[in-house]
Tab-separated table of C-alpha atoms in Angstrom:
chain	number	residue	atom	x	y	z
A	1	UNK	CA	133.984	-22.342	-125.053
A	2	UNK	CA	131.813	-20.314	-127.372
A	3	UNK	CA	130.336	-16.952	-126.409
A	4	UNK	CA	126.683	-16.952	-127.363
A	5	UNK	CA	125.278	-13.570	-126.434
A	6	UNK	CA	125.489	-10.480	-124.239
A	7	UNK	CA	122.610	-9.218	-122.196
A	8	UNK	CA	122.402	-6.000	-120.233
A	9	UNK	CA	120.036	-4.716	-117.529
A	10	UNK	CA	119.795	-0.902	-117.619
A	11	UNK	CA	117.925	1.925	-115.877
A	12	UNK	CA	118.451	2.012	-112.157
A	13	UNK	CA	120.875	-0.791	-112.953
A	14	UNK	CA	122.870	-0.540	-116.200
A	15	UNK	CA	123.165	-4.103	-116.600
A	16	UNK	CA	138.430	-19.586	-171.712
A	17	UNK	CA	139.982	-21.564	-174.387
A	18	UNK	CA	138.250	-24.924	-174.989
A	19	UNK	CA	141.037	-27.472	-174.652
A	20	UNK	CA	140.830	-30.825	-172.868
A	21	UNK	CA	143.556	-32.712	-171.032
A	22	UNK	CA	142.253	-35.950	-169.523
A	23	UNK	CA	144.295	-37.295	-166.577
A	24	UNK	CA	144.467	-41.053	-166.210
A	25	UNK	CA	146.655	-41.900	-163.208
A	26	UNK	CA	144.874	-42.752	-159.948
A	27	UNK	CA	146.298	-41.783	-156.554
A	28	UNK	CA	147.930	-44.691	-154.762
A	29	UNK	CA	147.073	-43.401	-151.280
A	30	UNK	CA	143.703	-43.891	-149.584
A	31	UNK	CA	141.085	-41.354	-148.473
A	32	UNK	CA	141.639	-38.817	-146.916
A	33	UNK	CA	144.152	-37.339	-149.347
A	34	UNK	CA	146.760	-34.606	-148.879
A	35	UNK	CA	149.088	-32.937	-151.389
A	36	UNK	CA	151.835	-30.618	-150.081
A	37	UNK	CA	153.956	-30.302	-153.266
A	38	UNK	CA	156.971	-31.658	-151.399
A	39	UNK	CA	160.245	-31.375	-153.282
A	40	UNK	CA	159.165	-28.313	-155.302
A	41	UNK	CA	158.198	-30.443	-158.305
A	42	UNK	CA	154.987	-31.380	-160.088
A	43	UNK	CA	153.495	-34.267	-158.074
A	44	UNK	CA	153.254	-37.697	-159.671
A	45	UNK	CA	150.164	-38.027	-161.827
A	46	UNK	CA	149.382	-34.295	-161.843
A	47	UNK	CA	149.245	-32.261	-165.061
A	48	UNK	CA	150.572	-28.764	-165.686
A	49	UNK	CA	148.899	-27.591	-168.886
A	50	UNK	CA	149.490	-24.461	-170.959
A	51	UNK	CA	146.182	-23.566	-172.625
A	52	UNK	CA	147.919	-20.908	-174.718
A	53	UNK	CA	151.320	-20.829	-176.409
A	54	UNK	CA	153.482	-18.916	-173.920
A	55	UNK	CA	154.739	-21.903	-171.952
A	56	UNK	CA	154.129	-19.899	-168.783
A	57	UNK	CA	152.625	-22.429	-166.401
A	58	UNK	CA	152.481	-23.343	-162.713
A	59	UNK	CA	155.770	-23.629	-160.827
A	60	UNK	CA	156.721	-25.183	-157.493
A	61	UNK	CA	159.965	-23.500	-156.393
A	62	UNK	CA	158.537	-20.023	-155.711
A	63	UNK	CA	160.585	-18.358	-158.486
A	64	UNK	CA	159.395	-14.862	-157.563
A	65	UNK	CA	160.304	-15.341	-153.875
A	66	UNK	CA	156.786	-14.428	-152.712
A	67	UNK	CA	156.546	-14.433	-148.907
A	68	UNK	CA	153.509	-16.625	-148.228
A	69	UNK	CA	153.051	-17.997	-144.717
A	70	UNK	CA	150.025	-19.656	-143.149
A	71	UNK	CA	147.140	-21.950	-144.142
A	72	UNK	CA	149.529	-24.851	-144.684
A	73	UNK	CA	152.007	-22.926	-146.836
A	74	UNK	CA	155.694	-23.711	-146.469
A	75	UNK	CA	158.619	-23.478	-148.900
A	76	UNK	CA	156.972	-26.040	-151.223
A	77	UNK	CA	153.770	-24.882	-152.933
A	78	UNK	CA	152.252	-24.407	-156.386
A	79	UNK	CA	152.118	-20.919	-157.904
A	80	UNK	CA	151.337	-19.381	-161.266
A	81	UNK	CA	153.353	-16.212	-160.763
A	82	UNK	CA	152.350	-13.660	-163.386
A	83	UNK	CA	154.354	-10.964	-161.635
A	84	UNK	CA	157.532	-12.998	-161.908
A	85	UNK	CA	156.916	-13.793	-165.595
A	86	UNK	CA	157.036	-10.027	-166.143
A	87	UNK	CA	155.979	-7.563	-168.804
A	88	UNK	CA	154.637	-9.113	-171.991
A	89	UNK	CA	153.958	-12.448	-170.351
A	90	UNK	CA	150.576	-14.128	-170.760
A	91	UNK	CA	149.382	-16.991	-168.592
A	92	UNK	CA	146.470	-19.348	-169.222
A	93	UNK	CA	147.321	-22.477	-167.295
A	94	UNK	CA	145.671	-25.461	-165.602
A	95	UNK	CA	147.088	-27.456	-162.707
A	96	UNK	CA	145.139	-30.739	-162.595
A	97	UNK	CA	145.407	-33.319	-159.861
A	98	UNK	CA	145.799	-37.041	-160.080
A	99	UNK	CA	142.495	-38.968	-159.934
A	100	UNK	CA	141.392	-39.534	-156.346
A	101	UNK	CA	139.293	-42.574	-155.441
A	102	UNK	CA	136.328	-41.576	-153.261
A	103	UNK	CA	134.456	-44.872	-153.613
A	104	UNK	CA	132.460	-45.586	-150.465
A	105	UNK	CA	132.837	-42.016	-149.171
A	106	UNK	CA	129.471	-40.288	-148.693
A	107	UNK	CA	130.765	-36.842	-147.734
A	108	UNK	CA	133.790	-35.185	-149.343
A	109	UNK	CA	135.302	-31.795	-148.566
A	110	UNK	CA	137.953	-30.071	-150.658
A	111	UNK	CA	140.217	-27.777	-148.640
A	112	UNK	CA	143.369	-25.917	-149.665
A	113	UNK	CA	145.587	-23.034	-148.655
A	114	UNK	CA	144.961	-20.141	-151.031
A	115	UNK	CA	146.762	-16.936	-151.968
A	116	UNK	CA	145.310	-14.926	-154.842
A	117	UNK	CA	146.615	-11.450	-155.561
A	118	UNK	CA	144.531	-9.639	-158.124
A	119	UNK	CA	145.422	-7.358	-160.988
A	120	UNK	CA	143.218	-6.008	-163.763
A	121	UNK	CA	142.131	-8.866	-166.023
A	122	UNK	CA	143.574	-11.669	-163.906
A	123	UNK	CA	141.463	-14.493	-162.514
A	124	UNK	CA	141.759	-17.824	-160.785
A	125	UNK	CA	139.295	-20.671	-160.440
A	126	UNK	CA	138.927	-24.111	-158.885
A	127	UNK	CA	136.918	-26.892	-160.493
A	128	UNK	CA	136.054	-30.538	-159.819
A	129	UNK	CA	135.503	-33.379	-162.296
A	130	UNK	CA	134.809	-37.094	-162.141
A	131	UNK	CA	136.088	-37.846	-165.646
A	132	UNK	CA	138.800	-35.237	-166.278
A	133	UNK	CA	136.783	-33.740	-169.122
A	134	UNK	CA	133.572	-32.199	-167.758
A	135	UNK	CA	134.263	-29.719	-164.965
A	136	UNK	CA	132.132	-28.080	-162.256
A	137	UNK	CA	133.543	-24.747	-161.080
A	138	UNK	CA	133.299	-24.327	-157.306
A	139	UNK	CA	135.326	-21.129	-156.757
A	140	UNK	CA	136.359	-18.078	-158.769
A	141	UNK	CA	138.882	-15.438	-157.704
A	142	UNK	CA	139.065	-11.939	-159.165
A	143	UNK	CA	139.657	-9.966	-155.954
A	144	UNK	CA	142.495	-10.289	-153.460
A	145	UNK	CA	142.180	-13.242	-151.093
A	146	UNK	CA	145.014	-14.222	-148.804
A	147	UNK	CA	147.375	-12.192	-150.948
A	148	UNK	CA	149.667	-11.400	-148.029
A	149	UNK	CA	148.537	-14.029	-145.543
A	150	UNK	CA	147.149	-17.188	-147.190
A	151	UNK	CA	143.769	-18.445	-146.042
A	152	UNK	CA	142.191	-21.891	-146.010
A	153	UNK	CA	139.351	-22.382	-148.462
A	154	UNK	CA	136.965	-25.320	-147.909
A	155	UNK	CA	134.073	-26.573	-150.040
A	156	UNK	CA	131.678	-29.472	-149.620
A	157	UNK	CA	131.932	-31.281	-152.951
A	158	UNK	CA	129.897	-34.328	-151.916
A	159	UNK	CA	127.295	-33.702	-154.610
A	160	UNK	CA	130.030	-34.209	-157.212
A	161	UNK	CA	132.628	-36.437	-155.610
A	162	UNK	CA	130.841	-38.776	-153.186
A	163	UNK	CA	131.261	-42.452	-154.116
A	164	UNK	CA	133.146	-41.573	-157.299
A	165	UNK	CA	136.134	-43.687	-158.349
A	166	UNK	CA	137.945	-40.822	-160.086
A	167	UNK	CA	137.805	-37.291	-158.681
A	168	UNK	CA	140.001	-34.582	-160.193
A	169	UNK	CA	140.756	-31.079	-158.898
A	170	UNK	CA	141.745	-28.276	-161.288
A	171	UNK	CA	143.382	-24.964	-160.353
A	172	UNK	CA	143.253	-22.458	-163.208
A	173	UNK	CA	144.942	-19.063	-163.612
A	174	UNK	CA	144.784	-16.371	-166.294
A	175	UNK	CA	146.823	-13.175	-166.251
A	176	UNK	CA	149.148	-10.871	-168.112
A	177	UNK	CA	151.830	-9.315	-165.905
A	178	UNK	CA	149.399	-9.554	-163.043
A	179	UNK	CA	150.304	-10.997	-159.655
A	180	UNK	CA	149.682	-14.653	-158.744
A	181	UNK	CA	147.513	-17.585	-157.736
A	182	UNK	CA	149.163	-19.964	-155.257
A	183	UNK	CA	147.870	-23.085	-153.492
A	184	UNK	CA	149.220	-25.535	-150.936
A	185	UNK	CA	148.077	-28.242	-148.522
A	186	UNK	CA	145.362	-29.554	-150.856
A	187	UNK	CA	143.065	-31.990	-149.058
A	188	UNK	CA	140.166	-34.276	-149.870
A	189	UNK	CA	138.659	-35.302	-146.559
A	190	UNK	CA	135.473	-35.792	-144.578
A	191	UNK	CA	133.827	-32.459	-143.642
A	192	UNK	CA	134.569	-31.259	-140.128
A	193	UNK	CA	131.591	-31.451	-137.802
A	194	UNK	CA	130.829	-28.150	-136.079
A	195	UNK	CA	128.103	-26.892	-133.763
A	196	UNK	CA	125.800	-24.218	-135.132
A	197	UNK	CA	124.237	-21.950	-132.548
A	198	UNK	CA	120.934	-20.157	-132.790
A	199	UNK	CA	120.137	-17.611	-130.060
A	200	UNK	CA	116.841	-15.747	-129.577
A	201	UNK	CA	116.976	-12.868	-128.868
A	202	UNK	CA	120.549	-11.901	-129.622
A	203	UNK	CA	120.541	-9.478	-126.640
A	204	UNK	CA	118.196	-8.379	-123.853
A	205	UNK	CA	117.768	-4.981	-122.203
A	206	UNK	CA	115.476	-3.945	-119.342
A	207	UNK	CA	115.209	-0.915	-117.037
A	208	UNK	CA	114.502	-1.744	-113.360
A	209	UNK	CA	113.149	0.416	-110.556
A	210	UNK	CA	114.602	0.029	-107.040
A	211	UNK	CA	113.634	-3.163	-105.209
A	212	UNK	CA	112.564	-4.827	-108.433
A	213	UNK	CA	113.442	-8.225	-109.817
A	214	UNK	CA	113.908	-9.161	-113.446
A	215	UNK	CA	113.983	-12.604	-115.009
A	216	UNK	CA	115.461	-12.772	-118.488
A	217	UNK	CA	115.232	-15.909	-120.634
A	218	UNK	CA	117.285	-16.860	-123.663
A	219	UNK	CA	116.304	-19.514	-126.182
A	220	UNK	CA	119.487	-21.299	-127.292
A	221	UNK	CA	119.505	-24.076	-129.890
A	222	UNK	CA	122.343	-26.181	-131.249
A	223	UNK	CA	121.281	-26.883	-134.830
A	224	UNK	CA	124.700	-28.198	-135.907
A	225	UNK	CA	126.400	-31.575	-136.052
A	226	UNK	CA	128.489	-31.505	-132.879
A	227	UNK	CA	127.863	-31.111	-129.152
A	228	UNK	CA	128.977	-27.796	-127.689
A	229	UNK	CA	129.998	-26.257	-124.385
A	230	UNK	CA	128.764	-22.700	-124.003
A	231	UNK	CA	128.476	-19.789	-121.580
A	232	UNK	CA	126.346	-16.701	-121.124
A	233	UNK	CA	128.004	-13.333	-120.510
A	234	UNK	CA	126.342	-10.462	-118.627
A	235	UNK	CA	127.389	-6.825	-118.272
A	236	UNK	CA	125.858	-4.126	-116.075
A	237	UNK	CA	126.660	-0.814	-114.404
A	238	UNK	CA	125.187	0.333	-111.093
A	239	UNK	CA	123.171	3.542	-110.874
A	240	UNK	CA	123.173	5.952	-107.867
A	241	UNK	CA	124.320	4.533	-104.533
A	242	UNK	CA	120.732	3.913	-103.372
A	243	UNK	CA	120.011	1.860	-106.492
A	244	UNK	CA	122.720	-0.768	-106.423
A	245	UNK	CA	122.510	-4.376	-107.399
A	246	UNK	CA	121.494	-6.608	-104.495
A	247	UNK	CA	121.567	-9.884	-106.355
A	248	UNK	CA	123.334	-10.273	-109.664
A	249	UNK	CA	125.050	-13.302	-111.215
A	250	UNK	CA	128.718	-13.121	-111.968
A	251	UNK	CA	129.509	-11.420	-115.253
A	252	UNK	CA	130.311	-14.708	-116.973
A	253	UNK	CA	129.082	-18.121	-116.036
A	254	UNK	CA	129.192	-21.517	-117.645
A	255	UNK	CA	125.742	-22.897	-118.405
A	256	UNK	CA	126.837	-26.316	-119.596
A	257	UNK	CA	126.779	-28.686	-122.530
A	258	UNK	CA	124.216	-28.701	-125.317
A	259	UNK	CA	123.899	-31.766	-127.517
A	260	UNK	CA	123.496	-31.498	-131.276
A	261	UNK	CA	119.944	-30.874	-132.473
A	262	UNK	CA	118.895	-29.843	-128.969
A	263	UNK	CA	117.844	-26.607	-127.262
A	264	UNK	CA	117.649	-24.995	-123.840
A	265	UNK	CA	116.264	-21.821	-122.219
A	266	UNK	CA	118.606	-20.508	-119.471
A	267	UNK	CA	117.271	-17.800	-117.149
A	268	UNK	CA	119.133	-14.985	-115.400
A	269	UNK	CA	117.533	-13.250	-112.400
A	270	UNK	CA	118.672	-9.835	-111.112
A	271	UNK	CA	117.334	-7.817	-108.180
A	272	UNK	CA	117.924	-4.085	-107.578
């Protein structure tokens, strides 16, 4: 169920450094793809590149014992932990995936569990490439996101990745005794279909005299890609005892199903 709107009757009724590392190995699995960093090691075919000279790169055994739970995170995840590297450490590191084959796939979504904890001068980014050399940045992190409780980030990368034989994902972190950028449960998959609801107006209010009737109409449209089941919710408060509601729908009632790319105009009638 999705709540669409409230309506109230009132009155008588109160109702970077330029370096290139080109991956070559292609994933052996088939679309959709999932990487969970099982075993706390760099996955086969992935690259862990130091763009500087510190040797401080991504790790997979949570060396700083950061407590990250949710959005697909478990004990096995990838993290560039600037906090754990400590004072004087400098990180400028790329974690680059194996090449994923998206041939014949018209719509591709990249989703991943994300924990970025910010510190002055630190940044994280996510990029996509079809050749391992030219990259399109799709996300940049400079402010906290999922730092205590990881969140799922999802991006439609169809314009880049659809029908491409080699699709690479790059996670990049820069910091100097900052905090961290961590990812887990990296997926390439078909976008999830969801309904998208458009309601006009968002709420309705009307003052009624005694022995009056009001008919209120909502225009509801499903402009998304999936059918939906919805309800309308009503709230009201009676006025003085001689101005009570004689006929009023229940406060919440199911209107029914609404197919994708369709609309309806439910009416609610109240009498004082």
